[in-house]
Amino acid sequence: MATLEALWNQLIATQAAPPLWLIGVSGLVALVIVGYRPSWHVSRGLITIAHEGGHALAAVLTRRKLRGIRLHSDTSGVTLTKGSPTGPGMIITAAAGYVAPSLVGVGAAWLTAAGYVTLLLWGVLALLACMLLLIRNAFGVVSLLVVGGAVFAVSWFAPTDVQGVIAYGAAWFLMLGGVRPILELQGKRRRGRAPDSDADQLARLTRIPGSFWVMVFFVVAVAALGYGGYLLIRAEIALPLAFLP
């Protein structure tokens, strides 16, 4: 019991936020990673993990049978579910993918801004472990093990101030990285290269144009970026203002 209590106290321990300039730098680095094509090609797989995790969670919550997840080397992925091919459950499952990275980013921003960096890191490890049980291809297994190993190394070996900066950067990356795939999706749809995209599946399920669903994805992602960014810088802005006459 004492060990469990000590572990819980460690998980809920809070850390002081880094200086505002460092929070800004972490956001700028995330923006460069997302905006620069070579680095985006390497890092986009992290967004795919969150995307497919969103599909999987939505399937479980809507009581669809989850058959597995595949992650591919071209940064694409697929989540296989079993159940009614129509209806609310299928619609929610199809809609969850593109908004998942942004929503996960907001959650990460909230925990990070509140100082719960350790809880965030171990929460990510728990989610990756659950997702690992559902992976059905070798590349997906290797990808999750590499990401999980990196998160574990940060949580176990990195100094607390380094953990904090990485957590801020990860939150920025998820929120910024949640926007770009939506823009890419619309570009592919315009050229007729994504006939089976989530938006087009939703169009067939709801008889509402796919462009409407792309707009929904985009609005959610931009709103998440705005709110999450506010959470990340709110405390550091409010503190200096508190000393103004």
JSON list of C-alpha atoms in Angstrom, two decimals:
[
{"chain": "A", "resi": 1, "resn": "MET", "atom": "CA", "xyz": [0.00, 0.00, 0.00]},
{"chain": "A", "resi": 2, "resn": "ALA", "atom": "CA", "xyz": [2.83, 2.34, 0.85]},
{"chain": "A", "resi": 3, "resn": "THR", "atom": "CA", "xyz": [4.43, 1.62, -2.53]},
{"chain": "A", "resi": 4, "resn": "LEU", "atom": "CA", "xyz": [1.17, 2.27, -4.38]},
{"chain": "A", "resi": 5, "resn": "GLU", "atom": "CA", "xyz": [0.65, 5.50, -2.45]},
{"chain": "A", "resi": 6, "resn": "ALA", "atom": "CA", "xyz": [4.18, 6.64, -3.27]},
{"chain": "A", "resi": 7, "resn": "LEU", "atom": "CA", "xyz": [3.63, 5.83, -6.95]},
{"chain": "A", "resi": 8, "resn": "TRP", "atom": "CA", "xyz": [0.34, 7.73, -6.98]},
{"chain": "A", "resi": 9, "resn": "ASN", "atom": "CA", "xyz": [1.95, 10.74, -5.28]},
{"chain": "A", "resi": 10, "resn": "GLN", "atom": "CA", "xyz": [4.69, 10.67, -7.92]},
{"chain": "A", "resi": 11, "resn": "LEU", "atom": "CA", "xyz": [2.13, 10.55, -10.73]},
{"chain": "A", "resi": 12, "resn": "ILE", "atom": "CA", "xyz": [0.11, 13.52, -9.45]},
{"chain": "A", "resi": 13, "resn": "ALA", "atom": "CA", "xyz": [3.11, 15.62, -8.47]},
{"chain": "A", "resi": 14, "resn": "THR", "atom": "CA", "xyz": [3.17, 18.92, -10.34]},
{"chain": "A", "resi": 15, "resn": "GLN", "atom": "CA", "xyz": [6.06, 20.67, -12.04]},
{"chain": "A", "resi": 16, "resn": "ALA", "atom": "CA", "xyz": [6.68, 24.36, -12.51]},
{"chain": "A", "resi": 17, "resn": "ALA", "atom": "CA", "xyz": [6.14, 25.66, -16.03]},
{"chain": "A", "resi": 18, "resn": "PRO", "atom": "CA", "xyz": [9.21, 26.68, -18.06]},
{"chain": "A", "resi": 19, "resn": "PRO", "atom": "CA", "xyz": [9.69, 30.36, -18.96]},
{"chain": "A", "resi": 20, "resn": "LEU", "atom": "CA", "xyz": [7.31, 31.80, -21.54]},
{"chain": "A", "resi": 21, "resn": "TRP", "atom": "CA", "xyz": [10.09, 32.18, -24.11]},
{"chain": "A", "resi": 22, "resn": "LEU", "atom": "CA", "xyz": [10.88, 28.46, -23.84]},
{"chain": "A", "resi": 23, "resn": "ILE", "atom": "CA", "xyz": [7.20, 27.59, -24.29]},
{"chain": "A", "resi": 24, "resn": "GLY", "atom": "CA", "xyz": [7.24, 29.76, -27.41]},
{"chain": "A", "resi": 25, "resn": "VAL", "atom": "CA", "xyz": [10.41, 28.09, -28.70]},
{"chain": "A", "resi": 26, "resn": "SER", "atom": "CA", "xyz": [8.88, 24.63, -28.19]},
{"chain": "A", "resi": 27, "resn": "GLY", "atom": "CA", "xyz": [5.87, 25.75, -30.22]},
{"chain": "A", "resi": 28, "resn": "LEU", "atom": "CA", "xyz": [8.09, 27.18, -32.95]},
{"chain": "A", "resi": 29, "resn": "VAL", "atom": "CA", "xyz": [10.08, 23.94, -33.16]},
{"chain": "A", "resi": 30, "resn": "ALA", "atom": "CA", "xyz": [6.82, 21.99, -33.44]},
{"chain": "A", "resi": 31, "resn": "LEU", "atom": "CA", "xyz": [5.66, 24.34, -36.20]},
{"chain": "A", "resi": 32, "resn": "VAL", "atom": "CA", "xyz": [8.90, 23.83, -38.13]},
{"chain": "A", "resi": 33, "resn": "ILE", "atom": "CA", "xyz": [8.62, 20.05, -37.78]},
{"chain": "A", "resi": 34, "resn": "VAL", "atom": "CA", "xyz": [5.04, 20.11, -39.08]},
{"chain": "A", "resi": 35, "resn": "GLY", "atom": "CA", "xyz": [5.67, 22.68, -41.80]},
{"chain": "A", "resi": 36, "resn": "TYR", "atom": "CA", "xyz": [8.99, 21.36, -43.19]},
{"chain": "A", "resi": 37, "resn": "ARG", "atom": "CA", "xyz": [8.26, 18.51, -45.60]},
{"chain": "A", "resi": 38, "resn": "PRO", "atom": "CA", "xyz": [11.19, 16.15, -44.74]},
{"chain": "A", "resi": 39, "resn": "SER", "atom": "CA", "xyz": [10.65, 16.39, -40.98]},
{"chain": "A", "resi": 40, "resn": "TRP", "atom": "CA", "xyz": [6.88, 16.09, -41.45]},
{"chain": "A", "resi": 41, "resn": "HIS", "atom": "CA", "xyz": [7.34, 12.92, -43.48]},
{"chain": "A", "resi": 42, "resn": "VAL", "atom": "CA", "xyz": [9.27, 11.38, -40.57]},
{"chain": "A", "resi": 43, "resn": "SER", "atom": "CA", "xyz": [7.04, 12.64, -37.75]},
{"chain": "A", "resi": 44, "resn": "ARG", "atom": "CA", "xyz": [3.65, 12.22, -39.42]},
{"chain": "A", "resi": 45, "resn": "GLY", "atom": "CA", "xyz": [3.50, 8.63, -38.17]},
{"chain": "A", "resi": 46, "resn": "LEU", "atom": "CA", "xyz": [2.94, 9.99, -34.66]},
{"chain": "A", "resi": 47, "resn": "ILE", "atom": "CA", "xyz": [-0.20, 11.76, -35.89]},
{"chain": "A", "resi": 48, "resn": "THR", "atom": "CA", "xyz": [-1.30, 8.53, -37.57]},
{"chain": "A", "resi": 49, "resn": "ILE", "atom": "CA", "xyz": [-1.01, 6.70, -34.25]},
{"chain": "A", "resi": 50, "resn": "ALA", "atom": "CA", "xyz": [-3.33, 9.26, -32.63]},
{"chain": "A", "resi": 51, "resn": "HIS", "atom": "CA", "xyz": [-5.65, 9.16, -35.67]},
{"chain": "A", "resi": 52, "resn": "GLU", "atom": "CA", "xyz": [-6.07, 5.38, -35.60]},
{"chain": "A", "resi": 53, "resn": "GLY", "atom": "CA", "xyz": [-6.29, 5.44, -31.81]},
{"chain": "A", "resi": 54, "resn": "GLY", "atom": "CA", "xyz": [-9.23, 7.84, -32.18]},
{"chain": "A", "resi": 55, "resn": "HIS", "atom": "CA", "xyz": [-11.01, 5.42, -34.51]},
{"chain": "A", "resi": 56, "resn": "ALA", "atom": "CA", "xyz": [-10.34, 2.56, -32.11]},
{"chain": "A", "resi": 57, "resn": "LEU", "atom": "CA", "xyz": [-11.58, 4.41, -29.01]},
{"chain": "A", "resi": 58, "resn": "ALA", "atom": "CA", "xyz": [-14.72, 5.57, -30.82]},
{"chain": "A", "resi": 59, "resn": "ALA", "atom": "CA", "xyz": [-15.41, 2.00, -31.93]},
{"chain": "A", "resi": 60, "resn": "VAL", "atom": "CA", "xyz": [-15.11, 0.72, -28.36]},
{"chain": "A", "resi": 61, "resn": "LEU", "atom": "CA", "xyz": [-17.30, 3.49, -26.95]},
{"chain": "A", "resi": 62, "resn": "THR", "atom": "CA", "xyz": [-20.00, 2.82, -29.56]},
{"chain": "A", "resi": 63, "resn": "ARG", "atom": "CA", "xyz": [-19.82, -0.94, -28.89]},
{"chain": "A", "resi": 64, "resn": "ARG", "atom": "CA", "xyz": [-18.45, -1.92, -32.25]},
{"chain": "A", "resi": 65, "resn": "LYS", "atom": "CA", "xyz": [-16.18, -4.96, -32.28]},
{"chain": "A", "resi": 66, "resn": "LEU", "atom": "CA", "xyz": [-12.58, -3.84, -32.71]},
{"chain": "A", "resi": 67, "resn": "ARG", "atom": "CA", "xyz": [-10.67, -6.29, -34.92]},
{"chain": "A", "resi": 68, "resn": "GLY", "atom": "CA", "xyz": [-7.30, -4.61, -35.10]},
{"chain": "A", "resi": 69, "resn": "ILE", "atom": "CA", "xyz": [-5.12, -1.69, -36.20]},
{"chain": "A", "resi": 70, "resn": "ARG", "atom": "CA", "xyz": [-2.47, -1.53, -38.91]},
{"chain": "A", "resi": 71, "resn": "LEU", "atom": "CA", "xyz": [0.19, 1.17, -39.23]},
{"chain": "A", "resi": 72, "resn": "HIS", "atom": "CA", "xyz": [2.10, 1.42, -42.51]},
{"chain": "A", "resi": 73, "resn": "SER", "atom": "CA", "xyz": [5.51, 2.77, -43.44]},
{"chain": "A", "resi": 74, "resn": "ASP", "atom": "CA", "xyz": [3.97, 5.43, -45.70]},
{"chain": "A", "resi": 75, "resn": "THR", "atom": "CA", "xyz": [2.40, 6.93, -42.51]},
{"chain": "A", "resi": 76, "resn": "SER", "atom": "CA", "xyz": [-1.06, 5.68, -43.44]},
{"chain": "A", "resi": 77, "resn": "GLY", "atom": "CA", "xyz": [-3.08, 3.38, -41.21]},
{"chain": "A", "resi": 78, "resn": "VAL", "atom": "CA", "xyz": [-6.34, 1.50, -40.94]},
{"chain": "A", "resi": 79, "resn": "THR", "atom": "CA", "xyz": [-8.56, 0.47, -38.05]},
{"chain": "A", "resi": 80, "resn": "LEU", "atom": "CA", "xyz": [-10.71, -2.59, -38.64]},
{"chain": "A", "resi": 81, "resn": "THR", "atom": "CA", "xyz": [-14.04, -2.85, -36.85]},
{"chain": "A", "resi": 82, "resn": "LYS", "atom": "CA", "xyz": [-17.01, -5.18, -37.09]},
{"chain": "A", "resi": 83, "resn": "GLY", "atom": "CA", "xyz": [-20.65, -4.21, -36.69]},
{"chain": "A", "resi": 84, "resn": "SER", "atom": "CA", "xyz": [-23.43, -2.50, -38.56]},
{"chain": "A", "resi": 85, "resn": "PRO", "atom": "CA", "xyz": [-22.11, -0.80, -41.72]},
{"chain": "A", "resi": 86, "resn": "THR", "atom": "CA", "xyz": [-24.42, 2.14, -41.06]},
{"chain": "A", "resi": 87, "resn": "GLY", "atom": "CA", "xyz": [-25.83, 4.00, -38.08]},
{"chain": "A", "resi": 88, "resn": "PRO", "atom": "CA", "xyz": [-24.51, 6.31, -35.35]},
{"chain": "A", "resi": 89, "resn": "GLY", "atom": "CA", "xyz": [-21.76, 3.95, -34.21]},
{"chain": "A", "resi": 90, "resn": "MET", "atom": "CA", "xyz": [-20.19, 3.77, -37.65]},
{"chain": "A", "resi": 91, "resn": "ILE", "atom": "CA", "xyz": [-20.55, 7.52, -38.17]},
{"chain": "A", "resi": 92, "resn": "ILE", "atom": "CA", "xyz": [-18.88, 8.36, -34.86]},
{"chain": "A", "resi": 93, "resn": "THR", "atom": "CA", "xyz": [-16.09, 5.88, -35.52]},
{"chain": "A", "resi": 94, "resn": "ALA", "atom": "CA", "xyz": [-15.43, 7.30, -38.99]},
{"chain": "A", "resi": 95, "resn": "ALA", "atom": "CA", "xyz": [-15.51, 10.89, -37.73]},
{"chain": "A", "resi": 96, "resn": "ALA", "atom": "CA", "xyz": [-13.14, 10.34, -34.81]},
{"chain": "A", "resi": 97, "resn": "GLY", "atom": "CA", "xyz": [-9.87, 9.86, -36.69]},
{"chain": "A", "resi": 98, "resn": "TYR", "atom": "CA", "xyz": [-9.03, 13.29, -38.06]},
{"chain": "A", "resi": 99, "resn": "VAL", "atom": "CA", "xyz": [-10.05, 15.14, -34.90]},
{"chain": "A", "resi": 100, "resn": "ALA", "atom": "CA", "xyz": [-8.29, 12.75, -32.51]},
{"chain": "A", "resi": 101, "resn": "PRO", "atom": "CA", "xyz": [-4.73, 14.22, -32.70]},
{"chain": "A", "resi": 102, "resn": "SER", "atom": "CA", "xyz": [-6.04, 17.73, -32.00]},
{"chain": "A", "resi": 103, "resn": "LEU", "atom": "CA", "xyz": [-8.22, 16.60, -29.10]},
{"chain": "A", "resi": 104, "resn": "VAL", "atom": "CA", "xyz": [-5.39, 14.54, -27.63]},
{"chain": "A", "resi": 105, "resn": "GLY", "atom": "CA", "xyz": [-3.23, 17.64, -28.00]},
{"chain": "A", "resi": 106, "resn": "VAL", "atom": "CA", "xyz": [-5.73, 19.71, -26.02]},
{"chain": "A", "resi": 107, "resn": "GLY", "atom": "CA", "xyz": [-5.72, 17.08, -23.29]},
{"chain": "A", "resi": 108, "resn": "ALA", "atom": "CA", "xyz": [-1.93, 17.11, -23.27]},
{"chain": "A", "resi": 109, "resn": "ALA", "atom": "CA", "xyz": [-1.95, 20.91, -23.11]},
{"chain": "A", "resi": 110, "resn": "TRP", "atom": "CA", "xyz": [-4.34, 20.89, -20.16]},
{"chain": "A", "resi": 111, "resn": "LEU", "atom": "CA", "xyz": [-2.26, 18.38, -18.18]},
{"chain": "A", "resi": 112, "resn": "THR", "atom": "CA", "xyz": [1.02, 20.09, -19.07]},
{"chain": "A", "resi": 113, "resn": "ALA", "atom": "CA", "xyz": [-0.21, 23.56, -18.21]},
{"chain": "A", "resi": 114, "resn": "ALA", "atom": "CA", "xyz": [-1.49, 22.23, -14.88]},
{"chain": "A", "resi": 115, "resn": "GLY", "atom": "CA", "xyz": [1.95, 20.77, -14.17]},
{"chain": "A", "resi": 116, "resn": "TYR", "atom": "CA", "xyz": [0.96, 17.09, -14.41]},
{"chain": "A", "resi": 117, "resn": "VAL", "atom": "CA", "xyz": [3.80, 16.17, -16.74]},
{"chain": "A", "resi": 118, "resn": "THR", "atom": "CA", "xyz": [4.54, 12.79, -15.14]},
{"chain": "A", "resi": 119, "resn": "LEU", "atom": "CA", "xyz": [0.86, 11.85, -15.25]},
{"chain": "A", "resi": 120, "resn": "LEU", "atom": "CA", "xyz": [0.79, 12.82, -18.94]},
{"chain": "A", "resi": 121, "resn": "LEU", "atom": "CA", "xyz": [3.85, 10.73, -19.81]},
{"chain": "A", "resi": 122, "resn": "TRP", "atom": "CA", "xyz": [2.62, 7.65, -18.00]},
{"chain": "A", "resi": 123, "resn": "GLY", "atom": "CA", "xyz": [-0.87, 8.12, -19.40]},
{"chain": "A", "resi": 124, "resn": "VAL", "atom": "CA", "xyz": [0.62, 8.10, -22.90]},
{"chain": "A", "resi": 125, "resn": "LEU", "atom": "CA", "xyz": [2.52, 4.91, -22.06]},
{"chain": "A", "resi": 126, "resn": "ALA", "atom": "CA", "xyz": [-0.70, 3.25, -20.87]},
{"chain": "A", "resi": 127, "resn": "LEU", "atom": "CA", "xyz": [-2.54, 4.23, -24.06]},
{"chain": "A", "resi": 128, "resn": "LEU", "atom": "CA", "xyz": [0.31, 2.98, -26.25]},
{"chain": "A", "resi": 129, "resn": "ALA", "atom": "CA", "xyz": [0.35, -0.33, -24.35]},
{"chain": "A", "resi": 130, "resn": "CYS", "atom": "CA", "xyz": [-3.39, -0.78, -24.92]},
{"chain": "A", "resi": 131, "resn": "MET", "atom": "CA", "xyz": [-2.99, 0.08, -28.59]},
{"chain": "A", "resi": 132, "resn": "LEU", "atom": "CA", "xyz": [-0.09, -2.36, -28.93]},
{"chain": "A", "resi": 133, "resn": "LEU", "atom": "CA", "xyz": [-2.44, -5.22, -28.10]},
{"chain": "A", "resi": 134, "resn": "LEU", "atom": "CA", "xyz": [-4.53, -4.30, -31.14]},
{"chain": "A", "resi": 135, "resn": "ILE", "atom": "CA", "xyz": [-1.74, -3.94, -33.71]},
{"chain": "A", "resi": 136, "resn": "ARG", "atom": "CA", "xyz": [-1.89, -6.53, -36.48]},
{"chain": "A", "resi": 137, "resn": "ASN", "atom": "CA", "xyz": [1.31, -5.89, -38.46]},
{"chain": "A", "resi": 138, "resn": "ALA", "atom": "CA", "xyz": [5.04, -5.87, -37.72]},
{"chain": "A", "resi": 139, "resn": "PHE", "atom": "CA", "xyz": [5.67, -2.26, -38.71]},
{"chain": "A", "resi": 140, "resn": "GLY", "atom": "CA", "xyz": [2.92, -1.12, -36.35]},
{"chain": "A", "resi": 141, "resn": "VAL", "atom": "CA", "xyz": [4.42, -3.12, -33.48]},
{"chain": "A", "resi": 142, "resn": "VAL", "atom": "CA", "xyz": [7.89, -1.68, -34.09]},
{"chain": "A", "resi": 143, "resn": "SER", "atom": "CA", "xyz": [6.49, 1.85, -34.37]},
{"chain": "A", "resi": 144, "resn": "LEU", "atom": "CA", "xyz": [4.67, 1.67, -31.05]},
{"chain": "A", "resi": 145, "resn": "LEU", "atom": "CA", "xyz": [7.63, 0.06, -29.29]},
{"chain": "A", "resi": 146, "resn": "VAL", "atom": "CA", "xyz": [9.95, 2.82, -30.54]},
{"chain": "A", "resi": 147, "resn": "VAL", "atom": "CA", "xyz": [7.54, 5.60, -29.51]},
{"chain": "A", "resi": 148, "resn": "GLY", "atom": "CA", "xyz": [6.78, 3.94, -26.18]},
{"chain": "A", "resi": 149, "resn": "GLY", "atom": "CA", "xyz": [10.49, 3.42, -25.51]},
{"chain": "A", "resi": 150, "resn": "ALA", "atom": "CA", "xyz": [11.19, 7.09, -26.19]},
{"chain": "A", "resi": 151, "resn": "VAL", "atom": "CA", "xyz": [8.38, 8.22, -23.88]},
{"chain": "A", "resi": 152, "resn": "PHE", "atom": "CA", "xyz": [9.57, 5.85, -21.15]},
{"chain": "A", "resi": 153, "resn": "ALA", "atom": "CA", "xyz": [13.15, 7.10, -21.49]},
{"chain": "A", "resi": 154, "resn": "VAL", "atom": "CA", "xyz": [11.98, 10.70, -21.11]},
{"chain": "A", "resi": 155, "resn": "SER", "atom": "CA", "xyz": [9.80, 9.88, -18.10]},
{"chain": "A", "resi": 156, "resn": "TRP", "atom": "CA", "xyz": [12.45, 7.80, -16.35]},
{"chain": "A", "resi": 157, "resn": "PHE", "atom": "CA", "xyz": [15.80, 9.38, -17.19]},
{"chain": "A", "resi": 158, "resn": "ALA", "atom": "CA", "xyz": [15.24, 13.01, -18.25]},
{"chain": "A", "resi": 159, "resn": "PRO", "atom": "CA", "xyz": [15.42, 15.82, -15.65]},
{"chain": "A", "resi": 160, "resn": "THR", "atom": "CA", "xyz": [12.05, 17.29, -14.71]},
{"chain": "A", "resi": 161, "resn": "ASP", "atom": "CA", "xyz": [12.68, 20.58, -16.52]},
{"chain": "A", "resi": 162, "resn": "VAL", "atom": "CA", "xyz": [13.54, 18.68, -19.71]},
{"chain": "A", "resi": 163, "resn": "GLN", "atom": "CA", "xyz": [10.39, 16.59, -19.30]},
{"chain": "A", "resi": 164, "resn": "GLY", "atom": "CA", "xyz": [8.35, 19.77, -19.06]},
{"chain": "A", "resi": 165, "resn": "VAL", "atom": "CA", "xyz": [9.79, 21.28, -22.25]},
{"chain": "A", "resi": 166, "resn": "ILE", "atom": "CA", "xyz": [9.24, 18.02, -24.14]},
{"chain": "A", "resi": 167, "resn": "ALA", "atom": "CA", "xyz": [5.65, 17.84, -22.88]},
{"chain": "A", "resi": 168, "resn": "TYR", "atom": "CA", "xyz": [4.98, 21.39, -24.10]},
{"chain": "A", "resi": 169, "resn": "GLY", "atom": "CA", "xyz": [6.55, 20.58, -27.45]},
{"chain": "A", "resi": 170, "resn": "ALA", "atom": "CA", "xyz": [4.51, 17.37, -27.77]},
{"chain": "A", "resi": 171, "resn": "ALA", "atom": "CA", "xyz": [1.27, 19.22, -27.04]},
{"chain": "A", "resi": 172, "resn": "TRP", "atom": "CA", "xyz": [2.09, 21.85, -29.65]},
{"chain": "A", "resi": 173, "resn": "PHE", "atom": "CA", "xyz": [3.05, 19.16, -32.16]},
{"chain": "A", "resi": 174, "resn": "LEU", "atom": "CA", "xyz": [-0.20, 17.23, -31.72]},
{"chain": "A", "resi": 175, "resn": "MET", "atom": "CA", "xyz": [-2.33, 20.34, -32.12]},
{"chain": "A", "resi": 176, "resn": "LEU", "atom": "CA", "xyz": [-0.38, 21.73, -35.08]},
{"chain": "A", "resi": 177, "resn": "GLY", "atom": "CA", "xyz": [0.04, 18.28, -36.59]},
{"chain": "A", "resi": 178, "resn": "GLY", "atom": "CA", "xyz": [-3.70, 17.73, -36.33]},
{"chain": "A", "resi": 179, "resn": "VAL", "atom": "CA", "xyz": [-4.33, 20.53, -38.82]},
{"chain": "A", "resi": 180, "resn": "ARG", "atom": "CA", "xyz": [-1.99, 19.60, -41.68]},
{"chain": "A", "resi": 181, "resn": "PRO", "atom": "CA", "xyz": [-3.48, 16.14, -42.52]},
{"chain": "A", "resi": 182, "resn": "ILE", "atom": "CA", "xyz": [-6.89, 17.78, -42.95]},
{"chain": "A", "resi": 183, "resn": "LEU", "atom": "CA", "xyz": [-5.46, 20.24, -45.47]},
{"chain": "A", "resi": 184, "resn": "GLU", "atom": "CA", "xyz": [-3.69, 17.35, -47.21]},
{"chain": "A", "resi": 185, "resn": "LEU", "atom": "CA", "xyz": [-6.94, 15.39, -47.26]},
{"chain": "A", "resi": 186, "resn": "GLN", "atom": "CA", "xyz": [-8.81, 18.16, -49.01]},
{"chain": "A", "resi": 187, "resn": "GLY", "atom": "CA", "xyz": [-5.99, 18.51, -51.54]},
{"chain": "A", "resi": 188, "resn": "LYS", "atom": "CA", "xyz": [-6.16, 14.78, -52.33]},
{"chain": "A", "resi": 189, "resn": "ARG", "atom": "CA", "xyz": [-9.94, 14.89, -52.59]},
{"chain": "A", "resi": 190, "resn": "ARG", "atom": "CA", "xyz": [-9.75, 17.83, -55.00]},
{"chain": "A", "resi": 191, "resn": "ARG", "atom": "CA", "xyz": [-7.50, 15.75, -57.25]},
{"chain": "A", "resi": 192, "resn": "GLY", "atom": "CA", "xyz": [-9.71, 12.66, -56.89]},
{"chain": "A", "resi": 193, "resn": "ARG", "atom": "CA", "xyz": [-7.01, 10.70, -55.04]},
{"chain": "A", "resi": 194, "resn": "ALA", "atom": "CA", "xyz": [-8.93, 9.87, -51.84]},
{"chain": "A", "resi": 195, "resn": "PRO", "atom": "CA", "xyz": [-12.25, 8.27, -52.81]},
{"chain": "A", "resi": 196, "resn": "ASP", "atom": "CA", "xyz": [-12.35, 6.15, -49.64]},
{"chain": "A", "resi": 197, "resn": "SER", "atom": "CA", "xyz": [-11.22, 8.79, -47.14]},
{"chain": "A", "resi": 198, "resn": "ASP", "atom": "CA", "xyz": [-12.97, 9.22, -43.81]},
{"chain": "A", "resi": 199, "resn": "ALA", "atom": "CA", "xyz": [-14.80, 12.27, -45.20]},
{"chain": "A", "resi": 200, "resn": "ASP", "atom": "CA", "xyz": [-16.06, 10.33, -48.21]},
{"chain": "A", "resi": 201, "resn": "GLN", "atom": "CA", "xyz": [-17.14, 7.41, -46.04]},
{"chain": "A", "resi": 202, "resn": "LEU", "atom": "CA", "xyz": [-19.07, 9.88, -43.88]},
{"chain": "A", "resi": 203, "resn": "ALA", "atom": "CA", "xyz": [-20.62, 11.35, -47.02]},
{"chain": "A", "resi": 204, "resn": "ARG", "atom": "CA", "xyz": [-21.91, 7.93, -48.00]},
{"chain": "A", "resi": 205, "resn": "LEU", "atom": "CA", "xyz": [-23.13, 7.22, -44.47]},
{"chain": "A", "resi": 206, "resn": "THR", "atom": "CA", "xyz": [-24.91, 10.54, -43.93]},
{"chain": "A", "resi": 207, "resn": "ARG", "atom": "CA", "xyz": [-25.58, 11.81, -47.48]},
{"chain": "A", "resi": 208, "resn": "ILE", "atom": "CA", "xyz": [-23.86, 15.04, -46.46]},
{"chain": "A", "resi": 209, "resn": "PRO", "atom": "CA", "xyz": [-21.05, 16.11, -48.83]},
{"chain": "A", "resi": 210, "resn": "GLY", "atom": "CA", "xyz": [-17.54, 15.08, -47.91]},
{"chain": "A", "resi": 211, "resn": "SER", "atom": "CA", "xyz": [-16.38, 18.70, -48.12]},
{"chain": "A", "resi": 212, "resn": "PHE", "atom": "CA", "xyz": [-18.70, 19.47, -45.19]},
{"chain": "A", "resi": 213, "resn": "TRP", "atom": "CA", "xyz": [-16.97, 16.82, -43.07]},
{"chain": "A", "resi": 214, "resn": "VAL", "atom": "CA", "xyz": [-13.55, 18.14, -44.03]},
{"chain": "A", "resi": 215, "resn": "MET", "atom": "CA", "xyz": [-14.71, 21.56, -42.84]},
{"chain": "A", "resi": 216, "resn": "VAL", "atom": "CA", "xyz": [-15.92, 20.03, -39.56]},
{"chain": "A", "resi": 217, "resn": "PHE", "atom": "CA", "xyz": [-12.53, 18.38, -39.07]},
{"chain": "A", "resi": 218, "resn": "PHE", "atom": "CA", "xyz": [-10.77, 21.67, -39.82]},
{"chain": "A", "resi": 219, "resn": "VAL", "atom": "CA", "xyz": [-12.92, 23.77, -37.48]},
{"chain": "A", "resi": 220, "resn": "VAL", "atom": "CA", "xyz": [-12.39, 21.30, -34.62]},
{"chain": "A", "resi": 221, "resn": "ALA", "atom": "CA", "xyz": [-8.63, 21.21, -35.23]},
{"chain": "A", "resi": 222, "resn": "VAL", "atom": "CA", "xyz": [-8.27, 25.01, -35.39]},
{"chain": "A", "resi": 223, "resn": "ALA", "atom": "CA", "xyz": [-10.46, 25.48, -32.30]},
{"chain": "A", "resi": 224, "resn": "ALA", "atom": "CA", "xyz": [-8.38, 22.89, -30.44]},
{"chain": "A", "resi": 225, "resn": "LEU", "atom": "CA", "xyz": [-5.17, 24.66, -31.47]},
{"chain": "A", "resi": 226, "resn": "GLY", "atom": "CA", "xyz": [-6.51, 28.01, -30.28]},
{"chain": "A", "resi": 227, "resn": "TYR", "atom": "CA", "xyz": [-7.77, 26.74, -26.95]},
{"chain": "A", "resi": 228, "resn": "GLY", "atom": "CA", "xyz": [-4.80, 24.47, -26.32]},
{"chain": "A", "resi": 229, "resn": "GLY", "atom": "CA", "xyz": [-2.36, 27.26, -27.16]},
{"chain": "A", "resi": 230, "resn": "TYR", "atom": "CA", "xyz": [-4.20, 29.52, -24.73]},
{"chain": "A", "resi": 231, "resn": "LEU", "atom": "CA", "xyz": [-3.88, 26.87, -22.01]},
{"chain": "A", "resi": 232, "resn": "LEU", "atom": "CA", "xyz": [-0.15, 26.53, -22.59]},
{"chain": "A", "resi": 233, "resn": "ILE", "atom": "CA", "xyz": [0.65, 30.23, -22.33]},
{"chain": "A", "resi": 234, "resn": "ARG", "atom": "CA", "xyz": [-2.14, 31.38, -19.98]},
{"chain": "A", "resi": 235, "resn": "ALA", "atom": "CA", "xyz": [-0.35, 30.88, -16.67]},
{"chain": "A", "resi": 236, "resn": "GLU", "atom": "CA", "xyz": [2.91, 32.43, -17.87]},
{"chain": "A", "resi": 237, "resn": "ILE", "atom": "CA", "xyz": [1.08, 35.52, -19.18]},
{"chain": "A", "resi": 238, "resn": "ALA", "atom": "CA", "xyz": [-1.17, 35.90, -16.15]},
{"chain": "A", "resi": 239, "resn": "LEU", "atom": "CA", "xyz": [1.70, 35.89, -13.66]},
{"chain": "A", "resi": 240, "resn": "PRO", "atom": "CA", "xyz": [3.45, 39.04, -14.95]},
{"chain": "A", "resi": 241, "resn": "LEU", "atom": "CA", "xyz": [0.13, 40.81, -15.38]},
{"chain": "A", "resi": 242, "resn": "ALA", "atom": "CA", "xyz": [-0.68, 40.15, -11.73]},
{"chain": "A", "resi": 243, "resn": "PHE", "atom": "CA", "xyz": [2.12, 42.52, -10.73]},
{"chain": "A", "resi": 244, "resn": "LEU", "atom": "CA", "xyz": [0.98, 45.39, -12.93]},
{"chain": "A", "resi": 245, "resn": "PRO", "atom": "CA", "xyz": [-0.56, 48.39, -11.11]}
]
